[in-house]
Amino acid sequence: MSAATVSTNLDVMSVRDGRIGHRQDMSITLYDLAGADPELRFSPYCWRTKFALAHKGLPVETIPWRFTDKSAIAFSGQDRVPVIRDDGRAVADSWTIAEYLEDQYPSPTLFGGPGGRAHARFINAWADSILMPAIARLIIRDLLDIVAPQDRDYFRQSREARFGMTLEQTQMRREERLPAFRDLLVPVRLVLRNQAWLGGPAPSYADFILAGTLMWPRCSSRFELLEVGDPVGAWQERLLDLYGGLGRSAKRAA
Amino acid sequence: MSAATVSTNLDVMSVRDGRIGHRQDMSITLYDLAGADPELRFSPYCWRTKFALAHKGLPVETIPWRFTDKSAIAFSGQDRVPVIRDDGRAVADSWTIAEYLEDQYPSPTLFGGPGGRAHARFINAWADSILMPAIARLIIRDLLDIVAPQDRDYFRQSREARFGMTLEQTQMRREERLPAFRDLLVPVRLVLRNQAWLGGPAPSYADFILAGTLMWPRCSSRFELLEVGDPVGAWQERLLDLYGGLGRSAKRAA
């Protein structure tokens, strides 16, 4: 049983009590990328959504999904996860889901107001366009060892087309490239000098964007991206403990 | 007469009318980095402050300041600009000034709420740690041609110590490095696909951070950083027109 499922059971009552008549007595369903091991959940985008749901105290039931299960989420009108189903509504894309949750369940807030939402878009775009490709070049071959057997050909072909080289070449000499990767996190370190979270005194969706992004290498690889003593690591440790240890208890690749 | 001074005269009445008893009948004073030509104002951090003041509709009188005028701002307890004096209070550092202005003169907002402020800190840190050094490597030698004669030795020595090479070497083969610089702006382009400003439907301090940063090369160099057709360029054009063309009318290096 995953941590997400456990928190579902704990949270159902409070949400039902708070929203009688507003939603059905049913938790939100999340299609969540899984590996060969169905408990290994490693999508950085699904993790952003899981932290956002946990922050809102919304119960969630996760359905393990594989890259080649396109038909299972065809109802969402597209073919990538995360996809949530909430009381009959389907919402896809982690950013769109975050906005949906904020509009539908305003408290506690994910964004801290309209400016927070607008500026979080930049942090989301930065994570997607700068961090994600850089992390991919450090762990992409490791992912092949955890994806479901039926996903392996798809995974290799689609990623090799994206990077224009084999998975093995993409990840090659990663130790030498670690310092450049760590330099990408300088803006985060500067922020953490002045506030405990990217969201300020409390975590916001900005924290979940970065945390979700870092759950990807954490769950799928044993290659350590952060240096011991990095303030980003200390921030990550604090985040892993939130929501009953949702992040910390997540299964990791052996 | 600079655009900043013109807007002062226009805005004094409205601010005085709105804040009787709250502040003196005096505009805010800004110590603003200037070149040999006192009308050439090229500090990226002072520009962030000037856009923020204009956004708030606050009158400002700018005092041209040079790198070696340390004693002129000693009252602020440090030796860098921007420094503002507002009704006897001295505030230094562009971020600190933005927070001061937001707290002191809440409307119109710079941040759009507490989340907006927290997340703008990330954008500020990104601009300072990623964009600024990258722009420096494209224009730092050009700056030597515009700084005041008394600043030239200081400027060369301090910047050459920072980069560990001569100004000429730092800027060398800049054309080849332009594509890598432009790639740094990908997150901005992604945001602008979905909203008109980094601040959302209206500009926020996040826009002024980036705009101020880009006023630095705009005012001090004729080297074009952005490609024709870049959405960041279209955003910049719109920003230059705000507040009576505050940015557009700023003097540029010949």
CSV table of N, CA and C in Angstrom, one decimal, chain A residues 110-123 125-126 128-130 183-184 186-188 190-191 194-195 197-201 204-207, chain B residues 110-123 125-126 128-130 183-184 186-188 190-191 194-195 197-201 204-207:
chain,number,residue,atom,x,y,z
A,110,LEU,N,-2.4,26.8,-2.8
A,110,LEU,CA,-1.2,26.3,-3.4
A,110,LEU,C,-0.3,27.4,-3.9
A,111,PHE,N,-0.9,28.6,-4.2
A,111,PHE,CA,-0.2,29.7,-4.8
A,111,PHE,C,0.0,30.9,-4.0
A,112,GLY,N,-0.9,31.1,-3.0
A,112,GLY,CA,-0.7,32.3,-2.2
A,112,GLY,C,-1.2,33.6,-2.9
A,113,GLY,N,-2.2,33.4,-3.8
A,113,GLY,CA,-2.8,34.6,-4.5
A,113,GLY,C,-2.4,34.6,-5.9
A,114,PRO,N,-3.0,35.6,-6.6
A,114,PRO,CA,-2.8,35.7,-8.1
A,114,PRO,C,-1.4,35.9,-8.5
A,115,GLY,N,-0.7,36.7,-7.8
A,115,GLY,CA,0.7,36.9,-8.2
A,115,GLY,C,1.5,35.6,-8.0
A,116,GLY,N,1.2,34.9,-6.9
A,116,GLY,CA,1.9,33.7,-6.6
A,116,GLY,C,1.6,32.6,-7.7
A,117,ARG,N,0.4,32.6,-8.3
A,117,ARG,CA,0.1,31.7,-9.3
A,117,ARG,C,0.9,32.1,-10.6
A,118,ALA,N,0.8,33.4,-10.9
A,118,ALA,CA,1.5,33.9,-12.1
A,118,ALA,C,3.0,33.6,-12.1
A,119,HIS,N,3.6,33.8,-10.9
A,119,HIS,CA,5.1,33.7,-10.8
A,119,HIS,C,5.5,32.2,-10.7
A,120,ALA,N,4.5,31.4,-10.1
A,120,ALA,CA,4.8,29.9,-10.1
A,120,ALA,C,4.9,29.3,-11.5
A,121,ARG,N,4.2,29.9,-12.4
A,121,ARG,CA,4.4,29.5,-13.8
A,121,ARG,C,5.8,29.6,-14.3
A,122,PHE,N,6.5,30.6,-13.9
A,122,PHE,CA,7.9,30.7,-14.3
A,122,PHE,C,8.7,29.6,-13.6
A,123,ILE,N,8.5,29.3,-12.4
A,123,ILE,CA,9.2,28.3,-11.7
A,123,ILE,C,8.9,26.9,-12.3
A,125,ALA,N,8.0,26.5,-15.5
A,125,ALA,CA,8.7,26.5,-16.8
A,125,ALA,C,10.2,26.3,-16.6
A,126,TRP,N,10.8,26.9,-15.6
A,126,TRP,CA,12.2,26.7,-15.3
A,126,TRP,C,12.5,25.2,-15.0
A,128,ASP,N,10.8,22.6,-15.9
A,128,ASP,CA,10.5,21.8,-17.1
A,128,ASP,C,11.6,22.0,-18.2
A,129,SER,N,12.1,23.2,-18.4
A,129,SER,CA,13.0,23.4,-19.5
A,129,SER,C,14.4,23.4,-19.1
A,130,ILE,N,14.8,23.6,-17.9
A,130,ILE,CA,16.2,23.7,-17.5
A,130,ILE,C,16.5,22.4,-16.6
A,183,ASP,N,25.1,23.6,-10.3
A,183,ASP,CA,25.1,25.1,-10.5
A,183,ASP,C,23.7,25.6,-10.9
A,184,LEU,N,22.9,24.7,-11.6
A,184,LEU,CA,21.6,25.1,-12.0
A,184,LEU,C,20.7,25.5,-10.8
A,186,VAL,N,21.6,27.1,-8.2
A,186,VAL,CA,22.0,28.3,-7.4
A,186,VAL,C,20.8,29.3,-7.1
A,187,PRO,N,19.9,29.5,-8.0
A,187,PRO,CA,18.7,30.4,-7.7
A,187,PRO,C,17.9,29.8,-6.5
A,188,VAL,N,17.8,28.5,-6.4
A,188,VAL,CA,17.1,27.9,-5.3
A,188,VAL,C,17.8,28.2,-4.0
A,190,LEU,N,19.9,30.6,-3.3
A,190,LEU,CA,19.8,32.0,-2.9
A,190,LEU,C,18.4,32.3,-2.2
A,191,VAL,N,17.4,31.7,-2.7
A,191,VAL,CA,16.1,31.9,-2.1
A,191,VAL,C,16.1,31.3,-0.7
A,194,ASN,N,17.0,33.1,2.5
A,194,ASN,CA,16.1,34.2,3.0
A,194,ASN,C,14.7,33.6,3.5
A,195,GLN,N,14.4,32.5,3.0
A,195,GLN,CA,13.1,31.9,3.4
A,195,GLN,C,13.2,30.4,3.5
A,197,TRP,N,11.0,28.1,2.5
A,197,TRP,CA,10.4,27.4,1.4
A,197,TRP,C,10.4,28.3,0.2
A,198,LEU,N,10.3,27.8,-1.0
A,198,LEU,CA,10.1,28.6,-2.2
A,198,LEU,C,8.9,29.5,-2.0
A,199,GLY,N,7.9,28.9,-1.3
A,199,GLY,CA,6.6,29.6,-1.1
A,199,GLY,C,6.7,30.6,0.0
A,200,GLY,N,7.8,30.8,0.7
A,200,GLY,CA,7.9,31.7,1.8
A,200,GLY,C,8.0,31.0,3.1
A,201,PRO,N,7.2,31.4,4.1
A,201,PRO,CA,7.3,30.8,5.4
A,201,PRO,C,6.6,29.4,5.4
A,204,SER,N,4.6,26.1,-0.9
A,204,SER,CA,3.6,26.4,-1.9
A,204,SER,C,3.8,25.4,-3.1
A,205,TYR,N,3.0,25.6,-4.1
A,205,TYR,CA,3.2,24.7,-5.3
A,205,TYR,C,4.6,24.9,-5.9
A,206,ALA,N,5.2,26.0,-5.7
A,206,ALA,CA,6.6,26.2,-6.2
A,206,ALA,C,7.5,25.1,-5.6
A,207,ASP,N,7.3,24.8,-4.3
A,207,ASP,CA,8.1,23.8,-3.6
A,207,ASP,C,7.7,22.4,-4.2
B,110,LEU,N,3.0,45.3,-6.3
B,110,LEU,CA,4.2,44.9,-7.1
B,110,LEU,C,4.2,43.3,-7.2
B,111,PHE,N,3.6,42.7,-6.2
B,111,PHE,CA,3.8,41.2,-6.1
B,111,PHE,C,2.5,40.4,-6.3
B,112,GLY,N,1.4,41.0,-6.1
B,112,GLY,CA,0.1,40.3,-6.2
B,112,GLY,C,-0.1,39.3,-5.0
B,113,GLY,N,0.3,39.7,-3.8
B,113,GLY,CA,0.1,38.9,-2.7
B,113,GLY,C,1.3,38.2,-2.1
B,114,PRO,N,1.2,37.5,-1.0
B,114,PRO,CA,2.3,36.9,-0.3
B,114,PRO,C,3.0,35.8,-1.2
B,115,GLY,N,2.2,35.0,-1.9
B,115,GLY,CA,2.8,34.0,-2.7
B,115,GLY,C,3.6,34.6,-3.9
B,116,GLY,N,3.0,35.7,-4.4
B,116,GLY,CA,3.7,36.4,-5.5
B,116,GLY,C,5.0,37.0,-5.0
B,117,ARG,N,5.1,37.5,-3.8
B,117,ARG,CA,6.3,38.0,-3.3
B,117,ARG,C,7.4,36.9,-3.1
B,118,ALA,N,6.9,35.8,-2.5
B,118,ALA,CA,7.8,34.7,-2.2
B,118,ALA,C,8.4,34.1,-3.5
B,119,HIS,N,7.5,34.0,-4.5
B,119,HIS,CA,7.9,33.4,-5.8
B,119,HIS,C,8.8,34.4,-6.6
B,120,ALA,N,8.5,35.7,-6.4
B,120,ALA,CA,9.3,36.7,-7.1
B,120,ALA,C,10.8,36.6,-6.7
B,121,ARG,N,11.0,36.2,-5.5
B,121,ARG,CA,12.3,36.1,-5.0
B,121,ARG,C,13.1,35.1,-5.8
B,122,PHE,N,12.4,34.0,-6.2
B,122,PHE,CA,13.1,33.0,-7.1
B,122,PHE,C,13.5,33.7,-8.4
B,123,ILE,N,12.6,34.4,-9.0
B,123,ILE,CA,12.8,35.1,-10.3
B,123,ILE,C,14.0,36.1,-10.1
B,125,ALA,N,16.4,35.8,-7.9
B,125,ALA,CA,17.6,35.1,-7.7
B,125,ALA,C,18.1,34.5,-9.0
B,126,TRP,N,17.1,34.0,-9.9
B,126,TRP,CA,17.5,33.5,-11.2
B,126,TRP,C,18.1,34.6,-12.1
B,128,ASP,N,19.7,37.3,-11.0
B,128,ASP,CA,21.0,37.7,-10.5
B,128,ASP,C,22.1,36.6,-10.7
B,129,SER,N,21.7,35.4,-10.6
B,129,SER,CA,22.7,34.3,-10.6
B,129,SER,C,22.9,33.7,-12.0
B,130,ILE,N,21.9,33.7,-12.8
B,130,ILE,CA,22.0,33.1,-14.1
B,130,ILE,C,22.1,34.1,-15.3
B,183,ASP,N,19.2,30.6,-25.0
B,183,ASP,CA,18.6,29.4,-24.4
B,183,ASP,C,18.2,29.6,-22.9
B,184,LEU,N,18.9,30.5,-22.2
B,184,LEU,CA,18.6,30.7,-20.8
B,184,LEU,C,17.2,31.3,-20.6
B,186,VAL,N,14.5,30.5,-22.2
B,186,VAL,CA,13.4,29.5,-22.5
B,186,VAL,C,12.3,29.6,-21.5
B,187,PRO,N,12.6,29.6,-20.2
B,187,PRO,CA,11.5,29.6,-19.2
B,187,PRO,C,10.6,30.8,-19.4
B,188,VAL,N,11.2,32.0,-19.7
B,188,VAL,CA,10.4,33.2,-20.0
B,188,VAL,C,9.5,33.0,-21.2
B,190,LEU,N,8.3,30.2,-22.3
B,190,LEU,CA,7.2,29.3,-22.0
B,190,LEU,C,6.1,30.0,-21.2
B,191,VAL,N,6.5,30.9,-20.3
B,191,VAL,CA,5.5,31.6,-19.6
B,191,VAL,C,4.7,32.5,-20.5
B,194,ASN,N,1.5,31.6,-22.3
B,194,ASN,CA,0.3,31.5,-21.6
B,194,ASN,C,-0.2,32.8,-20.9
B,195,GLN,N,0.7,33.8,-20.8
B,195,GLN,CA,0.2,35.0,-20.1
B,195,GLN,C,1.0,36.2,-20.7
B,197,TRP,N,2.3,38.8,-19.3
B,197,TRP,CA,3.5,39.3,-18.4
B,197,TRP,C,3.9,38.2,-17.5
B,198,LEU,N,5.1,38.3,-17.0
B,198,LEU,CA,5.5,37.3,-15.9
B,198,LEU,C,4.5,37.4,-14.7
B,199,GLY,N,4.0,38.6,-14.5
B,199,GLY,CA,3.0,38.8,-13.4
B,199,GLY,C,1.6,38.4,-13.7
B,200,GLY,N,1.4,37.8,-14.9
B,200,GLY,CA,0.0,37.4,-15.3
B,200,GLY,C,-0.6,38.3,-16.3
B,201,PRO,N,-1.8,38.7,-16.1
B,201,PRO,CA,-2.5,39.6,-17.0
B,201,PRO,C,-1.9,41.1,-17.0
B,204,SER,N,4.2,42.7,-13.1
B,204,SER,CA,4.5,42.7,-11.7
B,204,SER,C,6.0,43.0,-11.5
B,205,TYR,N,6.4,42.9,-10.3
B,205,TYR,CA,7.9,43.1,-10.1
B,205,TYR,C,8.7,42.1,-10.8
B,206,ALA,N,8.1,40.9,-11.0
B,206,ALA,CA,8.9,39.9,-11.8
B,206,ALA,C,9.2,40.4,-13.2
B,207,ASP,N,8.3,41.2,-13.8
B,207,ASP,CA,8.6,41.8,-15.1
B,207,ASP,C,9.7,42.9,-15.0
